[in-house]
Coordinates of C-alpha atoms in Angstrom, one line a residue:
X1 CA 13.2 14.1 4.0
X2 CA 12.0 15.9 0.9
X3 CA 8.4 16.3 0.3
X4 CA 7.6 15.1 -3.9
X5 CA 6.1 17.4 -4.9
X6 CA 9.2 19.8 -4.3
X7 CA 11.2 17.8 -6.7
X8 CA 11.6 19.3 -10.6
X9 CA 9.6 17.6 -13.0
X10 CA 12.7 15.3 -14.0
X11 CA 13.4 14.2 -10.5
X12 CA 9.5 13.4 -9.9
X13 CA 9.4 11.1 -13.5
X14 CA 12.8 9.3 -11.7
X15 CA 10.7 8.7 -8.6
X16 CA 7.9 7.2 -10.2
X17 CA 9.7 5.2 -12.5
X18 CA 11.7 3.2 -9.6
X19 CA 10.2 -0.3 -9.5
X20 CA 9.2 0.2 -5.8
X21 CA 7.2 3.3 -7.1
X22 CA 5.5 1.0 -9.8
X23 CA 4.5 -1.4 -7.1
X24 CA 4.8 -0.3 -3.4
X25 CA 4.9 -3.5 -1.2
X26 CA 6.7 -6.5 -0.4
X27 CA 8.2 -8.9 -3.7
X28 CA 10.7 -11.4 -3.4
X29 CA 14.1 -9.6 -4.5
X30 CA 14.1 -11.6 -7.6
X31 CA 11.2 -10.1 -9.0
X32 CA 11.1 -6.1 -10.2
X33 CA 8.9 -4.7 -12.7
X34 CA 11.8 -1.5 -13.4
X35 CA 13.2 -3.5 -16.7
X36 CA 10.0 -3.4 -18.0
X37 CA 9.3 0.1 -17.2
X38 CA 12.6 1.2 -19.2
X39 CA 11.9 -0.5 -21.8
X40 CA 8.4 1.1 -22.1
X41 CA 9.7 4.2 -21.5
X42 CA 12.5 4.1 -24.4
X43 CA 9.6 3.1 -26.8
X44 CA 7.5 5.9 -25.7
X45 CA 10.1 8.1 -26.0
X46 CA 8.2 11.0 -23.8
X47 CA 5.1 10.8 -25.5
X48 CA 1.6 9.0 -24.8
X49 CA 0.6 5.4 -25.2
X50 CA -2.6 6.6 -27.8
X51 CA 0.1 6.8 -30.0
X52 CA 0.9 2.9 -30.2
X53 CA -2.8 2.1 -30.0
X54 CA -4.7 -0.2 -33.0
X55 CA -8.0 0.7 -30.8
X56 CA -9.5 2.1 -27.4
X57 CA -8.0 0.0 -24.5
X58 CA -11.2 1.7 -22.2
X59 CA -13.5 -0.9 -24.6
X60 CA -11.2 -3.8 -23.3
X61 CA -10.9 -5.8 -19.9
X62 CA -8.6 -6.6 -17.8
X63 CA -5.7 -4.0 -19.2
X64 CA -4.4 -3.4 -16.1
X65 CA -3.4 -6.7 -13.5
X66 CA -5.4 -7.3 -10.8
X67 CA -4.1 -10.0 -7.9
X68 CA -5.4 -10.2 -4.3
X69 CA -4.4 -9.8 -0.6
X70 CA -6.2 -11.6 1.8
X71 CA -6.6 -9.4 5.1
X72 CA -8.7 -11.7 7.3
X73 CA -8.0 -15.3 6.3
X74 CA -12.0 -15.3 4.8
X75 CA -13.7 -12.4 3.3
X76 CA -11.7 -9.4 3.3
X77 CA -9.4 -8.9 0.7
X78 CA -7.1 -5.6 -0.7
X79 CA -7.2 -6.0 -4.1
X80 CA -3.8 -4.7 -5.6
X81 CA -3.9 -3.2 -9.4
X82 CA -0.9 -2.9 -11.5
X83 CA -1.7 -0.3 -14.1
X84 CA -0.6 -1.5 -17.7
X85 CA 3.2 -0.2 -17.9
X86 CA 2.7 1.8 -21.3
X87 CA -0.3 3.9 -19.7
X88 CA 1.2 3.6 -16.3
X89 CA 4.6 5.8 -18.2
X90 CA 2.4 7.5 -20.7
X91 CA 0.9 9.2 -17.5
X92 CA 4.4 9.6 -15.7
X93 CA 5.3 11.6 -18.7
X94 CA 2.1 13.1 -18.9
X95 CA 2.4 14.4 -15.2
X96 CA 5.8 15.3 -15.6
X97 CA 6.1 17.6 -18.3
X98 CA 7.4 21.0 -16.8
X99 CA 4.3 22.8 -17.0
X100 CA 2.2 20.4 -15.9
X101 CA 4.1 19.3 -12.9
X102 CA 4.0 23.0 -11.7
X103 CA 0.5 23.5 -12.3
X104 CA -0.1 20.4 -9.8
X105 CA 2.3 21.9 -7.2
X106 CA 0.7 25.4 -7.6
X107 CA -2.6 23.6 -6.7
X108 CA -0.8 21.4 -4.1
X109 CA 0.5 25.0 -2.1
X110 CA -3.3 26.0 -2.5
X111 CA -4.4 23.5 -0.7
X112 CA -2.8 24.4 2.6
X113 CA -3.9 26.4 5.6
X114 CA -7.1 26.0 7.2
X115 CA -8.4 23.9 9.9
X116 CA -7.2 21.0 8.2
X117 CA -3.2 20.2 8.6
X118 CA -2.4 17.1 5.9
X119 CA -0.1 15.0 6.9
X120 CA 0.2 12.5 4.5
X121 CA 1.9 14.8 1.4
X122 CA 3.7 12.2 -0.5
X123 CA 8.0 12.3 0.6
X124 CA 11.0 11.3 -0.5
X125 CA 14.3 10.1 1.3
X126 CA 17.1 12.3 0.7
X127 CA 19.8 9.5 2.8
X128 CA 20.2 6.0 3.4
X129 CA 16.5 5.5 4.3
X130 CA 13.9 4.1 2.0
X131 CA 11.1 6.4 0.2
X132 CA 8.6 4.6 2.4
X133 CA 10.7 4.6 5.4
X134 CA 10.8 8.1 5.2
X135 CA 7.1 8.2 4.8
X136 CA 6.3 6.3 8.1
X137 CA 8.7 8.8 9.7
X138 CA 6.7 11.5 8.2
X139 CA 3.4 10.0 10.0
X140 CA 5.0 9.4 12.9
X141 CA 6.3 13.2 13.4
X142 CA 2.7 14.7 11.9
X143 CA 0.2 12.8 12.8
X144 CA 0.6 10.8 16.7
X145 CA 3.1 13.4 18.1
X146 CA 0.3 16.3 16.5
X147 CA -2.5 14.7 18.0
X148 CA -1.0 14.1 21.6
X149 CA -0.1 17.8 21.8
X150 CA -3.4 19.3 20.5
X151 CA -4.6 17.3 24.0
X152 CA -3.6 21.3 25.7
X153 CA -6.1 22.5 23.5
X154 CA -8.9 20.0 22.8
X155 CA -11.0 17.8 25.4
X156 CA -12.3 16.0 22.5
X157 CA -10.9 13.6 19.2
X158 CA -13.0 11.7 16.9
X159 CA -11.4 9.4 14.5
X160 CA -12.9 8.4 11.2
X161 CA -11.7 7.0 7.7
X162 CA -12.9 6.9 4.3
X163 CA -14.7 3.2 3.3
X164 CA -12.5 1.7 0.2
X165 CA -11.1 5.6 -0.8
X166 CA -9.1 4.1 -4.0
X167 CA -12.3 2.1 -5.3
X168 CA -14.6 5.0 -4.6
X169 CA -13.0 7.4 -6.1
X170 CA -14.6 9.4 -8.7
X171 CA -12.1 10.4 -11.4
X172 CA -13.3 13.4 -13.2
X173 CA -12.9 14.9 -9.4
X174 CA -9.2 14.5 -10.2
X175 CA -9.4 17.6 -13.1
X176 CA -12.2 19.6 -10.5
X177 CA -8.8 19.1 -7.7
X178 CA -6.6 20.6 -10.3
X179 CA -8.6 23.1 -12.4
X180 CA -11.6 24.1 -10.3
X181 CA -14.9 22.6 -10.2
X182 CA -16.4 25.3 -12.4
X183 CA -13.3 25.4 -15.0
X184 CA -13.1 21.8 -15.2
X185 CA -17.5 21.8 -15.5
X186 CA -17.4 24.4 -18.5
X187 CA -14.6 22.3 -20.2
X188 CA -15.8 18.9 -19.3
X189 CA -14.6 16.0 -21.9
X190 CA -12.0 18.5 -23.5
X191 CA -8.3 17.1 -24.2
X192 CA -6.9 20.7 -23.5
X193 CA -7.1 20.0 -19.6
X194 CA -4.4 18.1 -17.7
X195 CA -7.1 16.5 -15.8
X196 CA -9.2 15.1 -18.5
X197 CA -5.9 14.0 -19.5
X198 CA -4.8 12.0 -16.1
X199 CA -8.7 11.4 -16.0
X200 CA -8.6 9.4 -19.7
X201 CA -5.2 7.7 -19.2
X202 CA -7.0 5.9 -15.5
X203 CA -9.9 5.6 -17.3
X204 CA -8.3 3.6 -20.7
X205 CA -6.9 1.1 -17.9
X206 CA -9.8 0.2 -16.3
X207 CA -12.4 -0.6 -18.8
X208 CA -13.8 3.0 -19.2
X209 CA -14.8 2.7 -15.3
X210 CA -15.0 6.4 -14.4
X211 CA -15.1 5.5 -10.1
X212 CA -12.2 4.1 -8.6
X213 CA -8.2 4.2 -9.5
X214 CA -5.8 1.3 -9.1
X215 CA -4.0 0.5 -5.7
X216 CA -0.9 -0.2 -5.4
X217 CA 2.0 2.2 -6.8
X218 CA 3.4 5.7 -5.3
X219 CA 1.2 7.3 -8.5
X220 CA -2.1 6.6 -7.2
X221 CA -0.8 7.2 -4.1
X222 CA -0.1 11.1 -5.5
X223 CA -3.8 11.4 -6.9
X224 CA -5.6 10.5 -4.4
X225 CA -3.1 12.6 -2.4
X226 CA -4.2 15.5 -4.9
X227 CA -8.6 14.6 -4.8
X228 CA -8.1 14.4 -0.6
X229 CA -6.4 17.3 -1.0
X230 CA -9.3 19.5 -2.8
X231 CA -11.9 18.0 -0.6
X232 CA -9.7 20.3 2.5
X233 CA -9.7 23.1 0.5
X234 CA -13.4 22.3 0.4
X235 CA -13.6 21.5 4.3
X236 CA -11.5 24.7 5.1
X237 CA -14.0 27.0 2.9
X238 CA -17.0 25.5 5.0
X239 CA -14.9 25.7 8.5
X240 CA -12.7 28.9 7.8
X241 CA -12.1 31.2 10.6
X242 CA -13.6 28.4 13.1
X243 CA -10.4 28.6 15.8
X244 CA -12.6 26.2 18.0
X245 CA -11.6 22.9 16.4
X246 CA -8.6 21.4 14.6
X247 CA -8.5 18.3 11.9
X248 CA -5.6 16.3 11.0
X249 CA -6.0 13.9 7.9
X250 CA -3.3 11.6 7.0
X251 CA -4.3 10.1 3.7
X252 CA -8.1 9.1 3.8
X253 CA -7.7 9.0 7.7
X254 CA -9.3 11.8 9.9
X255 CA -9.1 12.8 13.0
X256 CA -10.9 15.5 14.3
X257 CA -10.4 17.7 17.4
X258 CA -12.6 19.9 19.4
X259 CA -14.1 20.6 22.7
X260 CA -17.3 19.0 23.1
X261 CA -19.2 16.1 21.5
X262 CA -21.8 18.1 19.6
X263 CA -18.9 20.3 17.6
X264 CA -17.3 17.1 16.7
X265 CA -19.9 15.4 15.1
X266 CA -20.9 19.0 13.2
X267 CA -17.4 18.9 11.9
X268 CA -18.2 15.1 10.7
X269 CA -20.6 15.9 8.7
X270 CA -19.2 19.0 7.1
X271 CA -16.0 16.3 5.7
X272 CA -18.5 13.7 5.0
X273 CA -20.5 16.3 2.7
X274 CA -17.4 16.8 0.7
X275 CA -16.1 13.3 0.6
X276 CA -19.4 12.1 -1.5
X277 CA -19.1 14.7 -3.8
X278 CA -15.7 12.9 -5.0
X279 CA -17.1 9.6 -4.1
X280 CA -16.0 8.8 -1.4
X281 CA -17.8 8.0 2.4
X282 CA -16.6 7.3 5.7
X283 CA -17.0 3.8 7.4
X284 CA -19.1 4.1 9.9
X285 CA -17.9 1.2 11.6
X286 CA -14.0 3.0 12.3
X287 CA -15.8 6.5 13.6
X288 CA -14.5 6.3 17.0
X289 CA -15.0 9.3 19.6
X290 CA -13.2 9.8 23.1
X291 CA -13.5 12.4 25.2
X292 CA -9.3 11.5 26.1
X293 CA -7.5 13.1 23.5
X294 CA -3.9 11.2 24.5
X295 CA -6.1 8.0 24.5
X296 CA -7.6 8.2 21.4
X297 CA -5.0 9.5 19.7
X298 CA -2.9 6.1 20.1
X299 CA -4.8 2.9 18.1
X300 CA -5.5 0.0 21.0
X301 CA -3.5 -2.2 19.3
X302 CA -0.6 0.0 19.3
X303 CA -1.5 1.0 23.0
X304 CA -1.3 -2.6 23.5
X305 CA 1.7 -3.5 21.0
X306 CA 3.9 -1.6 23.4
X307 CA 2.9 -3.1 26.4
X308 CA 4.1 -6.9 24.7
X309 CA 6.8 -5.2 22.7
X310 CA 9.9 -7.5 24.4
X311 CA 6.8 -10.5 24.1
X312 CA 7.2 -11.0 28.0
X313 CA 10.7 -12.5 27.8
X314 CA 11.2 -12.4 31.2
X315 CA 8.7 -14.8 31.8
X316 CA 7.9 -16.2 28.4
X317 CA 11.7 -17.3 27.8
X318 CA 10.6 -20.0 25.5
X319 CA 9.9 -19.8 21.6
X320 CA 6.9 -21.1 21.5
X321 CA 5.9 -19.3 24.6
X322 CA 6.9 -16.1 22.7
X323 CA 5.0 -17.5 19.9
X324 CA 1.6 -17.9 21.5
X325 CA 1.8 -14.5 22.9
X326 CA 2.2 -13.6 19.3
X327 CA -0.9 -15.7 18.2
X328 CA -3.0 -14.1 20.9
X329 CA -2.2 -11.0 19.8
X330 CA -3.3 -11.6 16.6
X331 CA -6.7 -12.9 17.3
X332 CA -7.1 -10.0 19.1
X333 CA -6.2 -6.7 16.9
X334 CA -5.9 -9.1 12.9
X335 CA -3.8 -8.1 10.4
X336 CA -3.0 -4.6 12.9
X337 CA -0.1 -2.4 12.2
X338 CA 1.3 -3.9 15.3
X339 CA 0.8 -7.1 15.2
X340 CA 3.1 -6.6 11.6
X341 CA 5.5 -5.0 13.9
X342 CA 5.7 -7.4 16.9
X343 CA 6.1 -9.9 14.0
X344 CA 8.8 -8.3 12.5
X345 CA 10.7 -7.9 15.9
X346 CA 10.7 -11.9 16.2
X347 CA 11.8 -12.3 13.0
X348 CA 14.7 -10.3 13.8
X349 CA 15.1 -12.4 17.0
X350 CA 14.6 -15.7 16.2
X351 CA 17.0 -15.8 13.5
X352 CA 19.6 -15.8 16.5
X353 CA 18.5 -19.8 17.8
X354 CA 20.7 -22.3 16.4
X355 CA 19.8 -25.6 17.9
X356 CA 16.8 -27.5 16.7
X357 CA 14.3 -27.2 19.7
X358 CA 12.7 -30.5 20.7
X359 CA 9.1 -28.7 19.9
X360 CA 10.4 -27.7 16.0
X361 CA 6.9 -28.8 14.5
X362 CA 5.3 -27.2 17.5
X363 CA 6.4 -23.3 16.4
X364 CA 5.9 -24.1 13.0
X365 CA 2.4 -24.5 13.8
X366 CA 1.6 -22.0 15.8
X367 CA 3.4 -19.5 13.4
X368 CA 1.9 -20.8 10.4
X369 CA -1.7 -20.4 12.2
X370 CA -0.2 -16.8 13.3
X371 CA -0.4 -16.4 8.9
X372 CA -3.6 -18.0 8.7
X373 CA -5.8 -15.5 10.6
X374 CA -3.9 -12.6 9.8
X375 CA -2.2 -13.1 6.2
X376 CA -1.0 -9.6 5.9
X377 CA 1.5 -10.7 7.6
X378 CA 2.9 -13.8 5.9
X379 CA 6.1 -11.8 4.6
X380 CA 7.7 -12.1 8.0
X381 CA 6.4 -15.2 8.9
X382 CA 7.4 -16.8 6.0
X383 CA 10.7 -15.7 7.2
X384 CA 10.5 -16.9 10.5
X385 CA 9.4 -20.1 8.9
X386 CA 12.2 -20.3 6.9
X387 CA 14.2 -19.9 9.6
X388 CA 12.7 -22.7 11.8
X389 CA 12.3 -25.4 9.1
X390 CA 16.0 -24.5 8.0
X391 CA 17.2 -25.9 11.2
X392 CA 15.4 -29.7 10.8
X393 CA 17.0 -32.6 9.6
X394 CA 17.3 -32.6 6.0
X395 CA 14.4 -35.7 5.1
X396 CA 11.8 -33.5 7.4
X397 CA 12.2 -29.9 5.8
X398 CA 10.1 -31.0 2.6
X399 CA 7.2 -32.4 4.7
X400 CA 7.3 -29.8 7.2
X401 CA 7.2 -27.1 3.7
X402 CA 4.2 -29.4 2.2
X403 CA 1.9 -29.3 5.3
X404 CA 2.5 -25.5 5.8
X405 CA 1.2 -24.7 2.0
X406 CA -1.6 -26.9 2.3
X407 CA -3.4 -25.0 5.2
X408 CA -2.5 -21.6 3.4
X409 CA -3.8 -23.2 0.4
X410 CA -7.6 -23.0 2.5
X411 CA -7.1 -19.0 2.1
X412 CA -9.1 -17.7 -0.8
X413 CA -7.8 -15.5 -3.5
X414 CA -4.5 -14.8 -2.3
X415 CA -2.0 -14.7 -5.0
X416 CA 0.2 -12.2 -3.1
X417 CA 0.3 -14.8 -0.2
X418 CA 1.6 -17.5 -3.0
X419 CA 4.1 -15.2 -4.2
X420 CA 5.8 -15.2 -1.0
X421 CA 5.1 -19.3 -0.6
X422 CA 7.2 -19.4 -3.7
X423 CA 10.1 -17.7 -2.4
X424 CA 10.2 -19.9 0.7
X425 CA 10.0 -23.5 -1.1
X426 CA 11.2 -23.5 -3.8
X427 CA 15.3 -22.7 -3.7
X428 CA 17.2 -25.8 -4.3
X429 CA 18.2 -26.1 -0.1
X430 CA 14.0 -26.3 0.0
X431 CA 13.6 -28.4 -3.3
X432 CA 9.8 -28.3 -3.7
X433 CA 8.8 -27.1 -7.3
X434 CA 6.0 -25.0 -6.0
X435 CA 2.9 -24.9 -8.2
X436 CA 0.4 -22.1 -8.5
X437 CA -2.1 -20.3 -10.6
X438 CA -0.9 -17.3 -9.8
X439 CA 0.2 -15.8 -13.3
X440 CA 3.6 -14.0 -11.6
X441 CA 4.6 -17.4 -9.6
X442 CA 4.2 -19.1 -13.3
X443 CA 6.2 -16.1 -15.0
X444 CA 9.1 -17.2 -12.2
X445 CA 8.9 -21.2 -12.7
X446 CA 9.6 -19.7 -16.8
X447 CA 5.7 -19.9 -18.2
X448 CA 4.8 -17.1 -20.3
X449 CA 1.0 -15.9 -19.2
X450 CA -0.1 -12.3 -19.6
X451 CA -0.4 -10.1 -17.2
X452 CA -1.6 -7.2 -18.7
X453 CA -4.4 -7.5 -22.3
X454 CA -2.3 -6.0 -25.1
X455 CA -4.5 -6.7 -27.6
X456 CA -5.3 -2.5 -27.6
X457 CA -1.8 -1.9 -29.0
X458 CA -0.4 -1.7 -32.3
X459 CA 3.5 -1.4 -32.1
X460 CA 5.4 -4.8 -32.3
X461 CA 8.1 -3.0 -30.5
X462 CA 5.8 -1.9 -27.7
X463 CA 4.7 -5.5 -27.3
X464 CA 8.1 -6.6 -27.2
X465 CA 9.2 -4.4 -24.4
X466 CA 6.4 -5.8 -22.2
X467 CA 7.4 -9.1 -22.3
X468 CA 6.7 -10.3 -19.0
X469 CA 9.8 -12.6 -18.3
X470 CA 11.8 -9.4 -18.0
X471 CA 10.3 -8.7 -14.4
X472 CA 12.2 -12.0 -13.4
X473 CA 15.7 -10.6 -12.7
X474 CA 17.4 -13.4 -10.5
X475 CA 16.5 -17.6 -10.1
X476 CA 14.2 -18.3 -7.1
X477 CA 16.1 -21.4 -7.3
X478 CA 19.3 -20.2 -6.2
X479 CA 17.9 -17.7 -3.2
X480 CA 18.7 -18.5 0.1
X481 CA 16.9 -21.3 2.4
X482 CA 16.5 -18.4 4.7
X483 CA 14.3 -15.3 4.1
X484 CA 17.3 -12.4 6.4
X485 CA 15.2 -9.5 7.6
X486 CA 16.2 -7.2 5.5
X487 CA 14.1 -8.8 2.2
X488 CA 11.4 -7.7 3.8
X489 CA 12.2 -4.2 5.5
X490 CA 9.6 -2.9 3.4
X491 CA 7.1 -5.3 5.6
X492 CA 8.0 -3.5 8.8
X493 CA 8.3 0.3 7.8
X494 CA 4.9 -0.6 6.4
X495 CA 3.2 -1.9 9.4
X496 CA 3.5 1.8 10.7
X497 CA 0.9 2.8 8.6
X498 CA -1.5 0.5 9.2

């Protein structure tokens, strides 16, 4: 394990131009957006997209690609942004020049020691394991394993996170994290800082917006990483020398330790004084206090995750016994980190049965319902559905498909969910042509829709190299019936940080 910012400058642009840094969650294995990102990149040649430009992309909408998750089946959704690939590498090269990338790890080393301990400093793998893999690891090690032992010290934990961090971010904080509020005031709307730099590239792909930055790559993931990180330097100048309380923050989550109610709620406010002045404010709904620091340092779902972990084989030795257990689950804690897991387990497990069980249509409910109410995790299910429906006779498989897309069809906005329903129906051993609005399920069945508004740019050659058919890089058609485990490993090292 390697923490990023460690890296040289030329390592860190490597990182960040890996597909799975572009876009950091589940695809189908036949879709990556890295041939794009080369291509970008050898038109750029190093420099900055402003170069390429016929006018401002911040006058324009919709330059960057916004699709949606659906967390809850109804109203929640996580909206994922793909930042337009020429700003999204004039910024990589932007961040990555020498100098600049060790001004941002000088302030990175500044913001350590106090009463805050981060735990959520962006890492790479340095094996086998994946970047995000690695990451989960990370969180594991700093944050649970931290917080159980500070129960020697502490009597007292209260948890807290901040309400839509990426959307409330306020992005001239991002030069005030790297300059200094008073350096970055005095020079405010000057092209000499870096920050006004990063500040103008985020700002030219979302419509001139100057509150919130796009979700969805390992780069955002590193600024807000960078604004978190000022506000503790902030918290630990209000809070220095106080040896009476501790706070651990992994990304926009906090949790704070201490020995009495009262002190607790004092530190509270101190963090969410310096949130708002980036933007940002806790949900009031996720503040949680105990006064049992083991117990409240271990989410109830996890708590009761690993009491189901082996689903109660020994007396739930059916699949659709194991299955139900799975569906109560999910009513219970939706869309939790470890309901993901749980799922994931099964996935694993079930693609041992062979036979077709008498009560096939039976588990194929259930699951698919399992989706419905908690659609975060359809990755896995659609691979346990894949599995099941692989195993009925040939003339049932397409019905079986058909009625399992028409009740996801009743989620709203989910285009990551169709995605994934693409994968699963329509290789040739499936044979449904799946149809979608979705513009990246039409880029696969070889439609040509935009993704990103490049009206903004000049360059022929620039337009050429985001051609969108490039992030199709293997025929759906010819996948497997079967989604295997690992096409979705990403799914489960996820679900740890959920």
């Amino acid at each position: 394990m390697k923490r990023l910012i460690d890296l040289t400058s030329d390592e860190a642009r490597a990182h960040f131009m890996k597909g799975s840094s572009y876009f950091n969650d589940d695809l189908p294995r036949y879709l990556s957006f890295e041939p794009i990102l080369e291509d970008v990149a050898a038109v750029l040649n190093g420099g900055c997209y402003s170069q390429f430009q016929a006018s401002k992309p911040s006058l324009i909408p919709n330059v960057n690609y916004n699709f949606i998750a659906n967390k809850d089946g109804r109203f929640a959704w996580r909206p994922y942004e793909l930042m337009h690939p020429a700003i999204y590498v004039s910024l990589v090269n932007l961040i990555c020049e020498e100098e600049n990338w060790a001004v941002i790890g000088k302030r990175f080393g500044e913001f350590e020691d106090g009463v805050i301990d981060c735990c959520s400093a962006p890492v790479m793998s340095v094996d086998h394991q994946s970047d995000v893999a690695t990451q989960v690891r990370n969180w594991w090690q700093s944050v649970e394993q931290r917080s159980l032992a500070y129960s020697l010290e502490f009597s007292h934990i209260l948890h807290t996170d901040v309400t839509d961090c990426y959307g409330s971010l306020y992005t001239h904080s991002i030069s005030w994290a790297i300059h200094g509020l008073e350096e970055a005031k005095r020079k405010k709307g000057k092209n000499s800082l870096l920050g006004n730099k990063i500040d103008a590239h985020i700002q030219a792909s979302r419509y001139g917006q100057t509150n919130g930055i796009a979700q969805g790559s390992m780069l955002m993931n590193f600024i807000a990483e960078l604004v978190l990180g000022y506000v503790d330097e902030q918290i630990n100048a209000t809070l220095q020398n106080c040896e009476d309380i501790r706070i651990l923050r992994y990304r926009d989550d906090f949790r704070i330790f201490a020995n009495s109610d009262e002190r607790a709620e004092e530190v509270l406010k101190v963090v969410s004084d310096n949130l708002r002045q980036v933007g940002m404010k806790l949900g009031v709904a996720k503040t949680i206090s105990s006064r049992n620091v083991v117990v409240g340092s271990i989410k109830p779902d996890k708590l009761a995750g690993i009491e189901l972990q082996d689903l109660g084989n020994a007396n739930a030795k059916t699949i659709q016994k194991q299955l139900l257990r799975l569906h109560s689950f999910g009513q219970k804690f939706t869309n939790s980190g470890a309901l993901r897991r749980l799922i994931s387990d099964f996935h694993s497990s079930v693609s041992n049965q062979s036979e077709v069980p008498d009560d096939l249509e039976v588990q194929v409910a259930i699951a698919t319902d399992i989706a419905f109410g908690s659609p975060a995790t359809f990755p896995a299910v659609a691979g346990i559905l894949s599995h099941l429906i692989s195993l009925a006779p040939n003339d049932q498989k397409a019905e079986l498909w058909e009625k399992v897309q028409q009740k996801m069809e009743r989620i709203p906005y989910n285009g990551y969910l169709e995605i994934w329903l693409q994968r699963v129906t329509q290789p040739k051993a499936v044979g449904i042509q799946f149809s979608s609005s979705e513009p990246i399920c039409r880029i696969v069945n070889g439609e040509a829709p935009p993704l990103w508004e490049n009206d903004w740019i000049a360059s022929e050659e620039l337009k050429k190299a985001l051609d969108v058919s490039k992030i199709v890089v293997a025929t759906v058609d010819d996948e497997e019936e079967v989604v295997r485990p690992e096409e979705v490993e990403l799914f489960k090292e996820n679900a740890w940080a959920y």
